[in-house]
Amino acid sequence: LSLTHRNAKTLPEKPAKQLYRYASPGSLKQGVKPPKLSKIANKKGWAAQESSTKKHIRQLVVNRMCVYLQRLQCVRPPYQPPSDEVYKRFGELFPFTMTPDQVMAVNDCYDDLTTRDTPMDRIVVGDVGFGKTEVAMRAIFRVFAGGGQVFVLAPTTVLAKQHAATIGARFAPFGAGVELMTRNVKESEKKEVMNRWRAGNTQVIVGTHSLLNLDPSMYVNLKMLVIDEEQRFGVKHKDQISALKASVDVLTLSATPIPRTLHMAIAGFRD
């Protein structure tokens, strides 16, 4: 750039661009150590890492098996179906005609809830917009009509708020209390929600992973857990869900189930 005006000041030279070694954002944080890389020549170190990984995998499998063995030993009375008139009124509030797959999923859930005396553990797989929420609401209605209380677990506050609004509007004509519990809800309001839940005035609570860290008394009356998009929860939350699943009916909704969940369904551990 040439400056011809006599009063113009000389522009400072731009510093030359430098190349830096790439580092992940996590390694730049204070106190965070970068992961160690295994060396091909260090066979002992690799063998120790492999042994440790296999140990963790075995522990995971044993924990899962224990949960499902507990579920097989749990017995709960089948839910009494609502009257045909009440069920018809609830179905008429759905503004669309159910697809054959939706009808099959709903009927399977109804059979689990009304004919089996062991807790349900069913996974419903379908793309976004295919009507998984309607299947879940009809299962929730069956538990609600039988006097049970339900948790709906969503991975984000936005999705939880959306589910609370949808379920609340659908269940309002039938006198069901639907509450929202996320990090955006004040502590004083959370206490009121929990008090109404314990008193039986609230039948459905929709929330995020905060539902997994409540006072133990909150789970005494819990009969059903609906999990939306299980694959978006972390390992810690999945362990908490597994512990909670031992004695309650579980309905998992997913557009993209993780391979382990899908394999357990195909293998027969889950329905």
PDB file of N, CA, C and O in Angstrom, residues 67-68 71 76 79 109 112-113 116 118-124 139 143 150-151 153 222-228 230 241-253 270-271:
ATOM      1  N   VAL A  67     -29.619 -56.006  36.320  1.00  0.00           N
ATOM      2  CA  VAL A  67     -30.826 -55.189  36.203  1.00  0.00           C
ATOM      3  C   VAL A  67     -31.968 -55.996  35.594  1.00  0.00           C
ATOM      4  O   VAL A  67     -33.100 -55.998  36.096  1.00  0.00           O
ATOM      5  N   TYR A  68     -31.676 -56.729  34.518  1.00  0.00           N
ATOM      6  CA  TYR A  68     -32.741 -57.469  33.843  1.00  0.00           C
ATOM      7  C   TYR A  68     -33.152 -58.709  34.616  1.00  0.00           C
ATOM      8  O   TYR A  68     -34.316 -59.133  34.530  1.00  0.00           O
ATOM      9  N   ARG A  71     -35.568 -57.347  37.049  1.00  0.00           N
ATOM     10  CA  ARG A  71     -36.853 -57.056  36.408  1.00  0.00           C
ATOM     11  C   ARG A  71     -37.688 -58.324  36.256  1.00  0.00           C
ATOM     12  O   ARG A  71     -38.910 -58.300  36.405  1.00  0.00           O
ATOM     13  N   ARG A  76     -45.852 -56.906  39.286  1.00  0.00           N
ATOM     14  CA  ARG A  76     -46.795 -55.819  39.515  1.00  0.00           C
ATOM     15  C   ARG A  76     -48.143 -56.224  38.930  1.00  0.00           C
ATOM     16  O   ARG A  76     -48.213 -56.923  37.916  1.00  0.00           O
ATOM     17  N   TYR A  79     -52.490 -53.394  34.768  1.00  0.00           N
ATOM     18  CA  TYR A  79     -53.336 -52.195  34.852  1.00  0.00           C
ATOM     19  C   TYR A  79     -54.719 -52.502  34.286  1.00  0.00           C
ATOM     20  O   TYR A  79     -54.855 -53.168  33.261  1.00  0.00           O
ATOM     21  N   CYS A 109     -47.877 -52.257  23.476  1.00  0.00           N
ATOM     22  CA  CYS A 109     -47.726 -51.618  24.792  1.00  0.00           C
ATOM     23  C   CYS A 109     -48.911 -51.945  25.684  1.00  0.00           C
ATOM     24  O   CYS A 109     -48.742 -52.206  26.888  1.00  0.00           O
ATOM     25  N   ASP A 112     -48.570 -55.400  27.060  1.00  0.00           N
ATOM     26  CA  ASP A 112     -47.572 -55.438  28.134  1.00  0.00           C
ATOM     27  C   ASP A 112     -48.150 -54.925  29.446  1.00  0.00           C
ATOM     28  O   ASP A 112     -47.872 -55.460  30.521  1.00  0.00           O
ATOM     29  N   LEU A 113     -48.936 -53.853  29.366  1.00  0.00           N
ATOM     30  CA  LEU A 113     -49.413 -53.177  30.577  1.00  0.00           C
ATOM     31  C   LEU A 113     -50.631 -53.856  31.197  1.00  0.00           C
ATOM     32  O   LEU A 113     -50.815 -53.790  32.422  1.00  0.00           O
ATOM     33  N   ARG A 116     -49.561 -58.584  31.228  1.00  0.00           N
ATOM     34  CA  ARG A 116     -48.363 -59.098  31.883  1.00  0.00           C
ATOM     35  C   ARG A 116     -48.298 -58.636  33.322  1.00  0.00           C
ATOM     36  O   ARG A 116     -48.782 -57.552  33.657  1.00  0.00           O
ATOM     37  N   THR A 118     -45.201 -58.612  34.776  1.00  0.00           N
ATOM     38  CA  THR A 118     -43.819 -58.159  34.914  1.00  0.00           C
ATOM     39  C   THR A 118     -43.675 -56.800  34.234  1.00  0.00           C
ATOM     40  O   THR A 118     -44.414 -56.492  33.293  1.00  0.00           O
ATOM     41  N   PRO A 119     -42.736 -55.958  34.693  1.00  0.00           N
ATOM     42  CA  PRO A 119     -42.598 -54.616  34.126  1.00  0.00           C
ATOM     43  C   PRO A 119     -42.267 -54.630  32.632  1.00  0.00           C
ATOM     44  O   PRO A 119     -41.518 -55.486  32.149  1.00  0.00           O
ATOM     45  N   MET A 120     -42.850 -53.693  31.922  1.00  0.00           N
ATOM     46  CA  MET A 120     -42.597 -53.544  30.489  1.00  0.00           C
ATOM     47  C   MET A 120     -41.243 -52.873  30.268  1.00  0.00           C
ATOM     48  O   MET A 120     -40.825 -52.020  31.045  1.00  0.00           O
ATOM     49  N   ASP A 121     -40.547 -53.289  29.207  1.00  0.00           N
ATOM     50  CA  ASP A 121     -39.320 -52.612  28.800  1.00  0.00           C
ATOM     51  C   ASP A 121     -39.288 -52.612  27.279  1.00  0.00           C
ATOM     52  O   ASP A 121     -38.625 -53.435  26.653  1.00  0.00           O
ATOM     53  N   ARG A 122     -40.031 -51.690  26.697  1.00  0.00           N
ATOM     54  CA  ARG A 122     -40.216 -51.695  25.248  1.00  0.00           C
ATOM     55  C   ARG A 122     -39.537 -50.484  24.619  1.00  0.00           C
ATOM     56  O   ARG A 122     -39.536 -49.384  25.179  1.00  0.00           O
ATOM     57  N   ILE A 123     -38.955 -50.689  23.439  1.00  0.00           N
ATOM     58  CA  ILE A 123     -38.341 -49.608  22.680  1.00  0.00           C
ATOM     59  C   ILE A 123     -39.120 -49.403  21.388  1.00  0.00           C
ATOM     60  O   ILE A 123     -39.417 -50.360  20.669  1.00  0.00           O
ATOM     61  N   VAL A 124     -39.480 -48.148  21.129  1.00  0.00           N
ATOM     62  CA  VAL A 124     -40.205 -47.779  19.913  1.00  0.00           C
ATOM     63  C   VAL A 124     -39.257 -46.974  19.032  1.00  0.00           C
ATOM     64  O   VAL A 124     -38.790 -45.902  19.436  1.00  0.00           O
ATOM     65  N   ALA A 139     -49.770 -44.971  25.927  1.00  0.00           N
ATOM     66  CA  ALA A 139     -49.276 -45.844  27.002  1.00  0.00           C
ATOM     67  C   ALA A 139     -49.372 -45.128  28.350  1.00  0.00           C
ATOM     68  O   ALA A 139     -49.750 -45.733  29.364  1.00  0.00           O
ATOM     69  N   VAL A 143     -51.563 -46.132  31.891  1.00  0.00           N
ATOM     70  CA  VAL A 143     -51.055 -46.169  33.263  1.00  0.00           C
ATOM     71  C   VAL A 143     -51.817 -45.183  34.139  1.00  0.00           C
ATOM     72  O   VAL A 143     -52.177 -45.485  35.281  1.00  0.00           O
ATOM     73  N   VAL A 150     -46.279 -41.185  36.275  1.00  0.00           N
ATOM     74  CA  VAL A 150     -45.323 -41.376  35.184  1.00  0.00           C
ATOM     75  C   VAL A 150     -44.292 -40.252  35.165  1.00  0.00           C
ATOM     76  O   VAL A 150     -44.624 -39.081  35.401  1.00  0.00           O
ATOM     77  N   PHE A 151     -43.043 -40.622  34.881  1.00  0.00           N
ATOM     78  CA  PHE A 151     -41.974 -39.673  34.560  1.00  0.00           C
ATOM     79  C   PHE A 151     -41.725 -39.726  33.054  1.00  0.00           C
ATOM     80  O   PHE A 151     -41.650 -40.826  32.478  1.00  0.00           O
ATOM     81  N   LEU A 153     -38.779 -38.505  30.562  1.00  0.00           N
ATOM     82  CA  LEU A 153     -37.402 -38.029  30.603  1.00  0.00           C
ATOM     83  C   LEU A 153     -36.964 -37.595  29.213  1.00  0.00           C
ATOM     84  O   LEU A 153     -36.975 -38.396  28.267  1.00  0.00           O
ATOM     85  N   LEU A 222     -43.749 -44.024  41.602  1.00  0.00           N
ATOM     86  CA  LEU A 222     -43.480 -44.053  40.165  1.00  0.00           C
ATOM     87  C   LEU A 222     -43.816 -45.430  39.598  1.00  0.00           C
ATOM     88  O   LEU A 222     -43.329 -46.445  40.082  1.00  0.00           O
ATOM     89  N   LYS A 223     -44.625 -45.441  38.542  1.00  0.00           N
ATOM     90  CA  LYS A 223     -45.026 -46.701  37.924  1.00  0.00           C
ATOM     91  C   LYS A 223     -44.478 -46.875  36.512  1.00  0.00           C
ATOM     92  O   LYS A 223     -44.311 -48.006  36.060  1.00  0.00           O
ATOM     93  N   MET A 224     -44.188 -45.747  35.838  1.00  0.00           N
ATOM     94  CA  MET A 224     -43.740 -45.855  34.452  1.00  0.00           C
ATOM     95  C   MET A 224     -42.738 -44.754  34.141  1.00  0.00           C
ATOM     96  O   MET A 224     -42.877 -43.621  34.613  1.00  0.00           O
ATOM     97  N   LEU A 225     -41.720 -45.106  33.351  1.00  0.00           N
ATOM     98  CA  LEU A 225     -40.694 -44.162  32.917  1.00  0.00           C
ATOM     99  C   LEU A 225     -40.659 -44.160  31.391  1.00  0.00           C
ATOM    100  O   LEU A 225     -40.441 -45.195  30.762  1.00  0.00           O
ATOM    101  N   VAL A 226     -40.878 -42.980  30.803  1.00  0.00           N
ATOM    102  CA  VAL A 226     -40.779 -42.806  29.352  1.00  0.00           C
ATOM    103  C   VAL A 226     -39.489 -42.045  29.066  1.00  0.00           C
ATOM    104  O   VAL A 226     -39.273 -40.958  29.603  1.00  0.00           O
ATOM    105  N   ILE A 227     -38.622 -42.621  28.233  1.00  0.00           N
ATOM    106  CA  ILE A 227     -37.331 -42.013  27.913  1.00  0.00           C
ATOM    107  C   ILE A 227     -37.320 -41.630  26.442  1.00  0.00           C
ATOM    108  O   ILE A 227     -37.494 -42.486  25.571  1.00  0.00           O
ATOM    109  N   ASP A 228     -37.123 -40.359  26.176  1.00  0.00           N
ATOM    110  CA  ASP A 228     -37.070 -39.886  24.797  1.00  0.00           C
ATOM    111  C   ASP A 228     -35.610 -39.712  24.379  1.00  0.00           C
ATOM    112  O   ASP A 228     -34.858 -39.002  25.042  1.00  0.00           O
ATOM    113  N   GLU A 230     -32.808 -41.916  24.167  1.00  0.00           N
ATOM    114  CA  GLU A 230     -31.901 -42.431  25.197  1.00  0.00           C
ATOM    115  C   GLU A 230     -30.432 -42.218  24.828  1.00  0.00           C
ATOM    116  O   GLU A 230     -29.585 -42.002  25.697  1.00  0.00           O
ATOM    117  N   ILE A 241     -30.479 -44.375  35.097  1.00  0.00           N
ATOM    118  CA  ILE A 241     -31.706 -44.875  34.479  1.00  0.00           C
ATOM    119  C   ILE A 241     -31.824 -46.381  34.685  1.00  0.00           C
ATOM    120  O   ILE A 241     -32.901 -46.898  34.998  1.00  0.00           O
ATOM    121  N   SER A 242     -30.708 -47.090  34.532  1.00  0.00           N
ATOM    122  CA  SER A 242     -30.719 -48.545  34.701  1.00  0.00           C
ATOM    123  C   SER A 242     -31.139 -48.939  36.113  1.00  0.00           C
ATOM    124  O   SER A 242     -31.911 -49.881  36.314  1.00  0.00           O
ATOM    125  N   ALA A 243     -30.620 -48.208  37.091  1.00  0.00           N
ATOM    126  CA  ALA A 243     -30.998 -48.501  38.482  1.00  0.00           C
ATOM    127  C   ALA A 243     -32.481 -48.242  38.713  1.00  0.00           C
ATOM    128  O   ALA A 243     -33.145 -48.967  39.459  1.00  0.00           O
ATOM    129  N   LEU A 244     -32.998 -47.215  38.064  1.00  0.00           N
ATOM    130  CA  LEU A 244     -34.404 -46.861  38.234  1.00  0.00           C
ATOM    131  C   LEU A 244     -35.312 -47.833  37.494  1.00  0.00           C
ATOM    132  O   LEU A 244     -36.457 -48.059  37.881  1.00  0.00           O
ATOM    133  N   LYS A 245     -34.797 -48.428  36.415  1.00  0.00           N
ATOM    134  CA  LYS A 245     -35.597 -49.296  35.566  1.00  0.00           C
ATOM    135  C   LYS A 245     -35.887 -50.649  36.174  1.00  0.00           C
ATOM    136  O   LYS A 245     -36.661 -51.425  35.610  1.00  0.00           O
ATOM    137  N   ALA A 246     -35.259 -50.963  37.291  1.00  0.00           N
ATOM    138  CA  ALA A 246     -35.365 -52.317  37.812  1.00  0.00           C
ATOM    139  C   ALA A 246     -36.797 -52.705  38.171  1.00  0.00           C
ATOM    140  O   ALA A 246     -37.148 -53.878  38.115  1.00  0.00           O
ATOM    141  N   SER A 247     -37.630 -51.753  38.534  1.00  0.00           N
ATOM    142  CA  SER A 247     -38.947 -52.120  39.054  1.00  0.00           C
ATOM    143  C   SER A 247     -40.108 -51.371  38.419  1.00  0.00           C
ATOM    144  O   SER A 247     -41.240 -51.522  38.878  1.00  0.00           O
ATOM    145  N   VAL A 248     -39.867 -50.553  37.385  1.00  0.00           N
ATOM    146  CA  VAL A 248     -40.958 -49.786  36.787  1.00  0.00           C
ATOM    147  C   VAL A 248     -41.096 -50.139  35.312  1.00  0.00           C
ATOM    148  O   VAL A 248     -40.172 -50.653  34.684  1.00  0.00           O
ATOM    149  N   ASP A 249     -42.265 -49.861  34.751  1.00  0.00           N
ATOM    150  CA  ASP A 249     -42.475 -50.038  33.320  1.00  0.00           C
ATOM    151  C   ASP A 249     -41.687 -48.966  32.574  1.00  0.00           C
ATOM    152  O   ASP A 249     -41.689 -47.795  32.972  1.00  0.00           O
ATOM    153  N   VAL A 250     -41.026 -49.358  31.488  1.00  0.00           N
ATOM    154  CA  VAL A 250     -40.170 -48.440  30.749  1.00  0.00           C
ATOM    155  C   VAL A 250     -40.555 -48.461  29.272  1.00  0.00           C
ATOM    156  O   VAL A 250     -40.713 -49.533  28.674  1.00  0.00           O
ATOM    157  N   LEU A 251     -40.697 -47.266  28.715  1.00  0.00           N
ATOM    158  CA  LEU A 251     -40.941 -47.119  27.285  1.00  0.00           C
ATOM    159  C   LEU A 251     -39.896 -46.156  26.734  1.00  0.00           C
ATOM    160  O   LEU A 251     -39.835 -45.000  27.143  1.00  0.00           O
ATOM    161  N   THR A 252     -39.056 -46.635  25.835  1.00  0.00           N
ATOM    162  CA  THR A 252     -37.977 -45.832  25.256  1.00  0.00           C
ATOM    163  C   THR A 252     -38.328 -45.462  23.827  1.00  0.00           C
ATOM    164  O   THR A 252     -38.703 -46.333  23.031  1.00  0.00           O
ATOM    165  N   LEU A 253     -38.213 -44.183  23.517  1.00  0.00           N
ATOM    166  CA  LEU A 253     -38.473 -43.682  22.162  1.00  0.00           C
ATOM    167  C   LEU A 253     -37.159 -43.246  21.542  1.00  0.00           C
ATOM    168  O   LEU A 253     -36.368 -42.556  22.185  1.00  0.00           O
ATOM    169  N   ARG A 270     -34.805 -56.875  25.610  1.00  0.00           N
ATOM    170  CA  ARG A 270     -35.817 -55.822  25.654  1.00  0.00           C
ATOM    171  C   ARG A 270     -36.866 -56.145  24.600  1.00  0.00           C
ATOM    172  O   ARG A 270     -36.639 -56.905  23.671  1.00  0.00           O
ATOM    173  N   ASP A 271     -38.055 -55.523  24.767  1.00  0.00           N
ATOM    174  CA  ASP A 271     -39.171 -55.840  23.864  1.00  0.00           C
ATOM    175  C   ASP A 271     -39.166 -54.906  22.655  1.00  0.00           C
ATOM    176  O   ASP A 271     -38.928 -53.713  22.800  1.00  0.00           O
TER     177      ASP A 271
END
